[in-house]
Amino acid sequence: MSKMSTSELRSYQQICGKNGAMMVIACDQRGAMRSLLASDPQQQSAISEHELGLIKADITQYLASKASCVLVDPVCAVPQLVDNGIIARDTALLIGLDASGWDNSPEGYRLSRLVENVDARRVRELGATGGKIMVYLRSDQEAANRHNIDILRQCIEDFAREDLLLVVEFLTYKLDNETGEEYKEKVPSLIYGGTKICLECGAKVLKLPYPGSKQACADITKLAGDVPWAVLSAGVDHSTFLKQVADAMSEGASGVIAGRSLWKDCISLDRNATKSRLESLAVPRLNELQAVIEQHFHAPAHNQTQQVEHV
């Protein structure tokens, strides 16, 4: 297993709350965010990066300020979050490297893409605590993963050279020749297999889909060893996510990186409406999520953040 350096561990402590658990607000989405703002494809394409950036700024200011960290993209959100004084001084910042969407191979596999001209050095220049890379994996299809594993290794090696924290995420997906039921049955093994691939590539912190059950969460924790993992929300409804987080945290997960489950019902092109809904709906959801984490989290020694009281 790859262990964090002193610099990486310090960054990891900063993306965690006082209890040592990750509590990261994810708003690095672009395509998914547009689909929530408008149902018509033409209307979606008309939503500018500037408009998305304003929404991400509001999520950062009104929601992420009550968590430990915010995850944003380098296209719409930075450097203005820092330059305009929007992000709180004690809110950590992760910047995603993955471009929105994917390319399709002739065989129907998803080929991940990176945002151009954004590497570990650029992430550091933007004032971030660390980076995040997401790739698509089908651990049961070796040919599906070559391109994406190359990207994953490239990013991990780049961030290691810069001695900067990198959170590694993967998503799995249904193939065209599978039924929905066939794919659903494979999901736990696909998540386990994808986690194994990420660890073999040198991942030091993981952001993972919910693997399907408490036992599957325990299996992931055993596989990951000393590598901490956070569960992502994947846009499920809030009540469902709370149950998933309880399962994951009780079986050894180290926190949560959550986005749409918190704010998908809150965002609008009307900034006043967005602010109102974030405060009235998303913040109470975050409080409930933090309570579940607090109830179930038991910090390993290497994750614990020392608190010093000044008298």
Tab-separated table of C-alpha atoms in Angstrom:
chain	number	residue	atom	x	y	z
A	1	MET	CA	0.000	0.000	0.000
A	2	SER	CA	1.168	3.522	-0.770
A	3	LYS	CA	1.511	5.720	2.310
A	4	MET	CA	1.136	9.461	2.450
A	5	SER	CA	4.208	11.646	2.817
A	6	THR	CA	4.331	14.245	5.591
A	7	SER	CA	3.145	16.921	3.149
A	8	GLU	CA	0.316	14.740	1.850
A	9	LEU	CA	-0.728	13.799	5.377
A	10	ARG	CA	-0.875	17.466	6.350
A	11	SER	CA	-3.135	18.150	3.368
A	12	TYR	CA	-5.259	15.133	4.255
A	13	GLN	CA	-5.723	16.480	7.780
A	14	GLN	CA	-6.947	19.745	6.281
A	15	ILE	CA	-9.670	18.098	4.163
A	16	CYS	CA	-10.931	16.369	7.312
A	17	GLY	CA	-13.003	17.859	10.087
A	18	LYS	CA	-11.990	18.146	13.728
A	19	ASN	CA	-13.049	14.547	14.274
A	20	GLY	CA	-10.565	13.357	11.625
A	21	ALA	CA	-13.216	12.327	9.076
A	22	MET	CA	-13.409	13.656	5.539
A	23	MET	CA	-16.401	15.916	4.973
A	24	VAL	CA	-15.958	17.306	1.476
A	25	ILE	CA	-18.612	19.134	-0.537
A	26	ALA	CA	-18.278	18.150	-4.204
A	27	CYS	CA	-19.344	20.642	-6.864
A	28	ASP	CA	-16.850	19.866	-9.614
A	29	GLN	CA	-19.621	18.658	-11.944
A	30	ARG	CA	-20.301	20.555	-15.173
A	31	GLY	CA	-22.526	18.388	-17.372
A	32	ALA	CA	-24.502	16.994	-14.439
A	33	MET	CA	-25.000	20.474	-13.049
A	34	ARG	CA	-26.292	21.766	-16.384
A	35	SER	CA	-28.770	18.866	-16.543
A	36	LEU	CA	-30.151	19.895	-13.153
A	37	LEU	CA	-30.531	23.505	-14.242
A	38	ALA	CA	-32.355	22.783	-17.517
A	39	SER	CA	-34.044	19.758	-19.098
A	40	ASP	CA	-33.681	20.855	-22.725
A	41	PRO	CA	-30.256	20.099	-24.290
A	42	GLN	CA	-30.178	23.450	-26.075
A	43	GLN	CA	-30.902	25.280	-22.844
A	44	GLN	CA	-28.201	23.252	-21.121
A	45	SER	CA	-25.599	24.174	-23.731
A	46	ALA	CA	-26.535	27.842	-23.337
A	47	ILE	CA	-25.545	27.835	-19.653
A	48	SER	CA	-22.122	29.429	-19.573
A	49	GLU	CA	-19.084	28.447	-17.548
A	50	HIS	CA	-19.397	31.823	-15.830
A	51	GLU	CA	-22.941	30.995	-14.676
A	52	LEU	CA	-21.797	27.608	-13.388
A	53	GLY	CA	-18.952	29.339	-11.582
A	54	LEU	CA	-21.387	31.615	-9.768
A	55	ILE	CA	-23.408	28.598	-8.601
A	56	LYS	CA	-20.251	26.858	-7.399
A	57	ALA	CA	-19.289	30.037	-5.562
A	58	ASP	CA	-22.644	30.026	-3.771
A	59	ILE	CA	-22.297	26.346	-2.854
A	60	THR	CA	-18.835	27.111	-1.499
A	61	GLN	CA	-19.937	30.159	0.470
A	62	TYR	CA	-23.200	28.918	1.929
A	63	LEU	CA	-22.667	25.148	2.216
A	64	ALA	CA	-18.992	24.182	2.048
A	65	SER	CA	-18.104	26.809	4.642
A	66	LYS	CA	-19.876	24.522	7.128
A	67	ALA	CA	-17.877	21.455	6.049
A	68	SER	CA	-14.130	20.873	6.017
A	69	CYS	CA	-13.417	21.086	2.286
A	70	VAL	CA	-14.853	21.853	-1.136
A	71	LEU	CA	-14.066	20.017	-4.384
A	72	VAL	CA	-14.361	22.141	-7.520
A	73	ASP	CA	-13.282	22.054	-11.157
A	74	PRO	CA	-10.519	24.216	-12.663
A	75	VAL	CA	-12.723	25.349	-15.554
A	76	CYS	CA	-15.537	27.290	-13.872
A	77	ALA	CA	-14.578	27.719	-10.220
A	78	VAL	CA	-10.956	28.789	-9.783
A	79	PRO	CA	-9.036	30.999	-9.363
A	80	GLN	CA	-11.989	33.267	-8.568
A	81	LEU	CA	-12.991	31.329	-5.423
A	82	VAL	CA	-9.643	32.344	-3.970
A	83	ASP	CA	-9.046	35.646	-5.748
A	84	ASN	CA	-12.505	37.000	-4.885
A	85	GLY	CA	-12.301	35.923	-1.241
A	86	ILE	CA	-15.251	33.532	-1.501
A	87	ILE	CA	-13.719	30.425	0.058
A	88	ALA	CA	-13.271	30.651	3.821
A	89	ARG	CA	-9.701	30.603	5.092
A	90	ASP	CA	-10.309	27.362	7.014
A	91	THR	CA	-12.107	25.535	4.178
A	92	ALA	CA	-9.710	23.234	2.328
A	93	LEU	CA	-9.755	23.183	-1.479
A	94	LEU	CA	-9.526	20.202	-3.819
A	95	ILE	CA	-9.396	20.721	-7.581
A	96	GLY	CA	-10.591	18.062	-10.018
A	97	LEU	CA	-8.419	17.118	-12.980
A	98	ASP	CA	-10.979	15.154	-14.995
A	99	ALA	CA	-12.743	16.761	-17.929
A	100	SER	CA	-16.519	16.604	-18.144
A	101	GLY	CA	-17.886	13.546	-19.961
A	102	TRP	CA	-15.920	10.856	-21.757
A	103	ASP	CA	-14.945	9.558	-25.181
A	104	ASN	CA	-16.229	6.221	-26.494
A	105	SER	CA	-13.942	3.486	-27.755
A	106	PRO	CA	-15.027	1.385	-30.772
A	107	GLU	CA	-15.871	-1.400	-28.295
A	108	GLY	CA	-18.175	0.862	-26.274
A	109	TYR	CA	-15.842	1.508	-23.361
A	110	ARG	CA	-15.683	4.893	-21.652
A	111	LEU	CA	-12.372	6.680	-22.127
A	112	SER	CA	-11.647	9.240	-19.440
A	113	ARG	CA	-10.312	12.673	-20.263
A	114	LEU	CA	-8.250	15.293	-18.422
A	115	VAL	CA	-8.754	19.047	-18.356
A	116	GLU	CA	-6.064	20.568	-20.546
A	117	ASN	CA	-3.058	22.264	-18.940
A	118	VAL	CA	-3.977	21.321	-15.369
A	119	ASP	CA	-1.371	19.259	-13.541
A	120	ALA	CA	-0.109	19.061	-9.959
A	121	ARG	CA	1.955	22.231	-10.288
A	122	ARG	CA	-1.030	24.152	-11.654
A	123	VAL	CA	-3.238	22.839	-8.829
A	124	ARG	CA	-0.686	24.137	-6.322
A	125	GLU	CA	-0.510	27.498	-8.150
A	126	LEU	CA	-4.302	27.819	-7.814
A	127	GLY	CA	-3.946	27.656	-4.036
A	128	ALA	CA	-5.434	24.200	-3.594
A	129	THR	CA	-4.881	21.765	-0.767
A	130	GLY	CA	-4.759	18.931	-3.283
A	131	GLY	CA	-6.261	17.433	-6.405
A	132	LYS	CA	-8.785	14.804	-7.419
A	133	ILE	CA	-8.773	12.517	-10.436
A	134	MET	CA	-11.749	10.436	-11.587
A	135	VAL	CA	-11.539	7.664	-14.164
A	136	TYR	CA	-14.049	5.118	-15.430
A	137	LEU	CA	-13.213	1.478	-14.728
A	138	ARG	CA	-14.710	-1.899	-15.614
A	139	SER	CA	-12.538	-4.221	-13.576
A	140	ASP	CA	-14.014	-7.271	-15.324
A	141	GLN	CA	-12.914	-6.031	-18.769
A	142	GLU	CA	-9.143	-5.636	-18.999
A	143	ALA	CA	-9.314	-3.988	-22.421
A	144	ALA	CA	-11.678	-1.326	-21.078
A	145	ASN	CA	-9.150	0.026	-18.620
A	146	ARG	CA	-5.793	0.434	-20.383
A	147	HIS	CA	-6.316	4.048	-21.443
A	148	ASN	CA	-7.814	5.056	-18.105
A	149	ILE	CA	-5.147	3.289	-16.043
A	150	ASP	CA	-2.501	5.154	-18.030
A	151	ILE	CA	-4.206	8.437	-17.079
A	152	LEU	CA	-4.462	7.332	-13.465
A	153	ARG	CA	-0.788	6.378	-13.212
A	154	GLN	CA	0.243	9.604	-14.951
A	155	CYS	CA	-1.653	11.733	-12.426
A	156	ILE	CA	-0.518	9.767	-9.376
A	157	GLU	CA	3.122	10.004	-10.448
A	158	ASP	CA	2.795	13.732	-11.221
A	159	PHE	CA	1.317	14.527	-7.806
A	160	ALA	CA	3.918	12.359	-6.063
A	161	ARG	CA	6.697	14.362	-7.740
A	162	GLU	CA	5.059	17.576	-6.568
A	163	ASP	CA	4.471	16.016	-3.112
A	164	LEU	CA	0.840	17.118	-3.286
A	165	LEU	CA	-2.203	15.171	-2.107
A	166	LEU	CA	-4.281	13.445	-4.794
A	167	VAL	CA	-7.681	11.892	-4.114
A	168	VAL	CA	-8.386	9.034	-6.539
A	169	GLU	CA	-11.952	8.339	-7.631
A	170	PHE	CA	-13.394	5.849	-10.059
A	171	LEU	CA	-16.867	5.215	-11.393
A	172	THR	CA	-18.118	2.081	-13.056
A	173	TYR	CA	-20.770	1.862	-15.767
A	174	LYS	CA	-23.132	-0.428	-17.660
A	175	LEU	CA	-22.027	-1.839	-20.996
A	176	ASP	CA	-24.349	-1.699	-23.993
A	177	ASN	CA	-24.698	-5.484	-24.100
A	178	GLU	CA	-25.794	-5.764	-20.452
A	179	THR	CA	-29.258	-5.494	-19.016
A	180	GLY	CA	-29.787	-3.223	-16.050
A	181	GLU	CA	-30.322	-6.237	-13.820
A	182	GLU	CA	-27.143	-7.943	-15.001
A	183	TYR	CA	-25.142	-4.810	-14.316
A	184	LYS	CA	-26.691	-4.286	-10.877
A	185	GLU	CA	-25.629	-7.779	-9.814
A	186	LYS	CA	-22.038	-7.026	-10.849
A	187	VAL	CA	-21.726	-3.660	-9.097
A	188	PRO	CA	-20.254	-4.874	-5.767
A	189	SER	CA	-17.552	-6.889	-7.513
A	190	LEU	CA	-16.894	-4.056	-9.988
A	191	ILE	CA	-16.373	-1.602	-7.138
A	192	TYR	CA	-14.119	-4.049	-5.308
A	193	GLY	CA	-12.134	-4.704	-8.475
A	194	GLY	CA	-11.907	-1.005	-9.336
A	195	THR	CA	-10.651	-0.243	-5.835
A	196	LYS	CA	-7.961	-2.891	-6.255
A	197	ILE	CA	-6.840	-1.309	-9.538
A	198	CYS	CA	-6.597	2.140	-7.930
A	199	LEU	CA	-4.565	0.783	-5.023
A	200	GLU	CA	-2.233	-1.061	-7.370
A	201	CYS	CA	-1.678	2.215	-9.235
A	202	GLY	CA	-0.567	3.868	-5.991
A	203	ALA	CA	-3.672	5.690	-4.727
A	204	LYS	CA	-3.240	7.108	-1.222
A	205	VAL	CA	-6.780	8.435	-0.635
A	206	LEU	CA	-9.877	7.002	-2.319
A	207	LYS	CA	-13.298	8.369	-3.265
A	208	LEU	CA	-15.553	5.396	-3.987
A	209	PRO	CA	-19.135	4.586	-4.951
A	210	TYR	CA	-21.190	2.855	-2.274
A	211	PRO	CA	-20.395	-0.830	-2.864
A	212	GLY	CA	-23.880	-2.130	-2.092
A	213	SER	CA	-23.963	-3.401	1.490
A	214	LYS	CA	-22.325	-3.230	4.906
A	215	GLN	CA	-20.374	-6.398	4.160
A	216	ALA	CA	-19.162	-4.957	0.876
A	217	CYS	CA	-18.011	-1.839	2.751
A	218	ALA	CA	-16.112	-4.031	5.208
A	219	ASP	CA	-14.473	-5.841	2.292
A	220	ILE	CA	-13.353	-2.506	0.813
A	221	THR	CA	-11.889	-1.409	4.148
A	222	LYS	CA	-9.949	-4.653	4.463
A	223	LEU	CA	-8.672	-4.332	0.903
A	224	ALA	CA	-7.661	-0.677	1.352
A	225	GLY	CA	-5.725	-1.294	4.557
A	226	ASP	CA	-4.216	1.998	5.725
A	227	VAL	CA	-5.497	3.887	2.673
A	228	PRO	CA	-8.510	5.994	3.770
A	229	TRP	CA	-11.635	5.955	1.633
A	230	ALA	CA	-14.625	8.248	1.381
A	231	VAL	CA	-18.004	7.287	-0.005
A	232	LEU	CA	-19.534	9.460	-2.754
A	233	SER	CA	-23.209	10.244	-3.147
A	234	ALA	CA	-23.674	9.603	-6.906
A	235	GLY	CA	-26.748	11.823	-6.838
A	236	VAL	CA	-28.957	9.465	-4.808
A	237	ASP	CA	-31.659	11.001	-2.640
A	238	HIS	CA	-30.635	12.292	0.777
A	239	SER	CA	-32.339	9.636	2.908
A	240	THR	CA	-30.778	6.841	0.853
A	241	PHE	CA	-27.352	8.425	1.141
A	242	LEU	CA	-27.638	8.719	4.919
A	243	LYS	CA	-28.165	4.948	5.126
A	244	GLN	CA	-25.246	4.307	2.795
A	245	VAL	CA	-22.992	6.566	4.852
A	246	ALA	CA	-24.010	4.803	8.062
A	247	ASP	CA	-23.081	1.461	6.488
A	248	ALA	CA	-19.767	2.757	5.137
A	249	MET	CA	-18.691	4.592	8.282
A	250	SER	CA	-19.617	1.721	10.588
A	251	GLU	CA	-17.456	-0.590	8.458
A	252	GLY	CA	-14.336	1.540	8.351
A	253	ALA	CA	-14.801	4.332	5.801
A	254	SER	CA	-12.958	7.547	6.637
A	255	GLY	CA	-15.540	10.052	5.509
A	256	VAL	CA	-17.755	11.438	2.793
A	257	ILE	CA	-17.313	13.387	-0.437
A	258	ALA	CA	-20.862	14.409	-1.283
A	259	GLY	CA	-22.368	16.689	-3.875
A	260	ARG	CA	-25.712	16.316	-5.577
A	261	SER	CA	-27.417	14.514	-2.686
A	262	LEU	CA	-26.935	17.754	-0.731
A	263	TRP	CA	-27.505	20.506	-3.298
A	264	LYS	CA	-29.268	19.063	-6.367
A	265	ASP	CA	-32.658	20.417	-5.228
A	266	CYS	CA	-31.188	23.813	-4.388
A	267	ILE	CA	-29.377	25.200	-7.402
A	268	SER	CA	-30.920	27.649	-9.837
A	269	LEU	CA	-29.855	30.337	-12.282
A	270	ASP	CA	-31.591	32.677	-9.818
A	271	ARG	CA	-28.840	33.241	-7.264
A	272	ASN	CA	-31.224	34.486	-4.580
A	273	ALA	CA	-33.227	31.275	-4.898
A	274	THR	CA	-30.040	29.199	-4.763
A	275	LYS	CA	-28.828	30.952	-1.623
A	276	SER	CA	-32.214	30.537	0.082
A	277	ARG	CA	-32.450	26.816	-0.733
A	278	LEU	CA	-28.854	26.121	0.246
A	279	GLU	CA	-29.497	27.661	3.648
A	280	SER	CA	-32.932	26.126	4.205
A	281	LEU	CA	-32.443	22.685	2.622
A	282	ALA	CA	-28.782	21.822	1.965
A	283	VAL	CA	-27.349	22.993	5.301
A	284	PRO	CA	-29.829	20.909	7.359
A	285	ARG	CA	-28.989	17.924	5.146
A	286	LEU	CA	-25.306	18.530	5.818
A	287	ASN	CA	-25.983	18.670	9.561
A	288	GLU	CA	-27.770	15.304	9.366
A	289	LEU	CA	-24.890	13.844	7.370
A	290	GLN	CA	-22.329	15.114	9.863
A	291	ALA	CA	-24.339	13.581	12.706
A	292	VAL	CA	-24.243	10.156	10.996
A	293	ILE	CA	-20.490	10.479	10.474
A	294	GLU	CA	-19.969	11.504	14.100
A	295	GLN	CA	-22.041	8.561	15.314
A	296	HIS	CA	-20.213	5.884	13.337
A	297	PHE	CA	-16.670	7.140	12.720
A	298	HIS	CA	-13.753	5.665	14.627
A	299	ALA	CA	-10.552	7.360	13.500
A	300	PRO	CA	-7.492	5.192	12.906
A	301	ALA	CA	-4.388	6.516	14.604
A	302	HIS	CA	-2.931	7.831	11.333
A	303	ASN	CA	-6.096	9.832	10.606
A	304	GLN	CA	-6.513	11.523	13.955
A	305	THR	CA	-6.083	15.288	14.009
A	306	GLN	CA	-4.547	16.597	17.179
A	307	GLN	CA	-6.514	19.454	18.714
A	308	VAL	CA	-4.612	21.931	20.869
A	309	GLU	CA	-6.468	24.175	23.271
A	310	HIS	CA	-4.910	27.589	23.867
A	311	VAL	CA	-5.288	28.978	27.354
